[in-house]
Amino acid sequence: MINTTASNTHPLSENTTAKLKQKLLELTQDRDFQPLKQKVEFYQEQLEPIVTELSQRNRVTQAEDQLDCILGVWTPVWSTIPFQDVLPGRIPEQSYQIFHDDGLYANIARYAPGSKLNLGWLQKLAELFLAFDLIIIQKYAVKDGQWQIENVAIKQALRWQGVPLTIPKANSWFSKIKQSHSQVIDLKNLNNSTTKKFKTSFGAKPQFEHLYIDRDFRVVKTRREAKQRPSYTIAIRIK
């Protein structure tokens, strides 16, 4: 268990910022698919002291100044957001957060959800060959020093697993939806219980705060609603 040191001999305060970031990546490697309860405990016991130390090194503390840092493409390497894995089979290397400079960003991920789909006679074929691509588009802005987030659209697409969801394809999909000015929930291929979870979440106005941010690394604290416990996400820039 890590409480006040990044190793058995060196206090966290003696580590460089780069080393603290690397430590978070090493500790969370291959852990993003653990059960949520286990991840929450892992954050409290292992990650929180490092995040606390890292947040004290944060040079971009004002939300207004973070707008420039956030633009581009990121991937979440570890998160305690329950919403992220409502569907099973998320493919980490095809999961993106894309921030455009027009006040919109998208969470995009490819899933191989199998039994969570509702495709009738195509069900067996889907479990073997089809991928489920999900995009959640949100507005972002800064007002009175606070991030403002609003859900805009949730859409889905069924595609062949053999054709990867690359960054250009994900970005093109995002741009196409924006151009259509569509603000709807389109989840016709999911079962009823999963669709209900998405619709419930869509009505929320998430709270959003960077505990640490630079141009390549972010630690984000979020809440779907004010009364809920916070969730934490570690994201790295990939473009």
PDB file of C-alpha atoms in Angstrom, residues 36 79-88 90 107 111 134-138 151 153-154 187 194-203 206 224 228-229 231:
ATOM      1  CA  LEU A  36     -15.698  -0.758  -9.809  1.00  0.00           C
ATOM      2  CA  SER A  79     -11.203   5.443 -14.599  1.00  0.00           C
ATOM      3  CA  THR A  80     -13.736   4.884 -11.839  1.00  0.00           C
ATOM      4  CA  ILE A  81     -16.616   6.329 -13.897  1.00  0.00           C
ATOM      5  CA  PRO A  82     -19.381   3.666 -13.717  1.00  0.00           C
ATOM      6  CA  PHE A  83     -20.907   4.884 -16.988  1.00  0.00           C
ATOM      7  CA  GLN A  84     -17.753   3.977 -18.916  1.00  0.00           C
ATOM      8  CA  ASP A  85     -18.353   0.249 -18.696  1.00  0.00           C
ATOM      9  CA  VAL A  86     -22.142  -0.032 -18.781  1.00  0.00           C
ATOM     10  CA  LEU A  87     -21.424  -2.145 -21.851  1.00  0.00           C
ATOM     11  CA  PRO A  88     -18.931  -5.008 -21.584  1.00  0.00           C
ATOM     12  CA  ARG A  90     -14.672  -2.024 -24.287  1.00  0.00           C
ATOM     13  CA  ASN A 107     -16.259  10.287 -25.672  1.00  0.00           C
ATOM     14  CA  TYR A 111     -17.206  -2.392 -27.649  1.00  0.00           C
ATOM     15  CA  LEU A 134     -20.655   4.424 -29.037  1.00  0.00           C
ATOM     16  CA  ILE A 135     -20.286   8.201 -29.072  1.00  0.00           C
ATOM     17  CA  ILE A 136     -21.372  10.613 -26.344  1.00  0.00           C
ATOM     18  CA  ILE A 137     -21.162  14.269 -27.369  1.00  0.00           C
ATOM     19  CA  GLN A 138     -21.039  16.999 -24.743  1.00  0.00           C
ATOM     20  CA  ASN A 151     -24.858  16.270 -22.694  1.00  0.00           C
ATOM     21  CA  ALA A 153     -26.182  13.452 -28.045  1.00  0.00           C
ATOM     22  CA  ILE A 154     -25.613   9.732 -27.660  1.00  0.00           C
ATOM     23  CA  LEU A 187     -29.475   3.364 -29.119  1.00  0.00           C
ATOM     24  CA  THR A 194     -28.934  -0.843 -20.908  1.00  0.00           C
ATOM     25  CA  THR A 195     -30.766   1.809 -22.936  1.00  0.00           C
ATOM     26  CA  LYS A 196     -32.567   2.965 -19.767  1.00  0.00           C
ATOM     27  CA  LYS A 197     -29.217   3.458 -17.979  1.00  0.00           C
ATOM     28  CA  PHE A 198     -27.952   5.652 -20.810  1.00  0.00           C
ATOM     29  CA  LYS A 199     -31.153   7.719 -20.890  1.00  0.00           C
ATOM     30  CA  THR A 200     -30.985   8.283 -17.130  1.00  0.00           C
ATOM     31  CA  SER A 201     -27.378   9.468 -17.355  1.00  0.00           C
ATOM     32  CA  PHE A 202     -28.119  11.698 -20.346  1.00  0.00           C
ATOM     33  CA  GLY A 203     -30.280  14.013 -18.273  1.00  0.00           C
ATOM     34  CA  PRO A 206     -21.818  16.448 -14.866  1.00  0.00           C
ATOM     35  CA  ARG A 224     -22.560  12.821 -12.737  1.00  0.00           C
ATOM     36  CA  GLN A 228     -22.919  11.306  -6.114  1.00  0.00           C
ATOM     37  CA  ARG A 229     -19.471  10.215  -5.042  1.00  0.00           C
ATOM     38  CA  SER A 231     -15.080   9.528 -10.005  1.00  0.00           C
TER      39      SER A 231
END
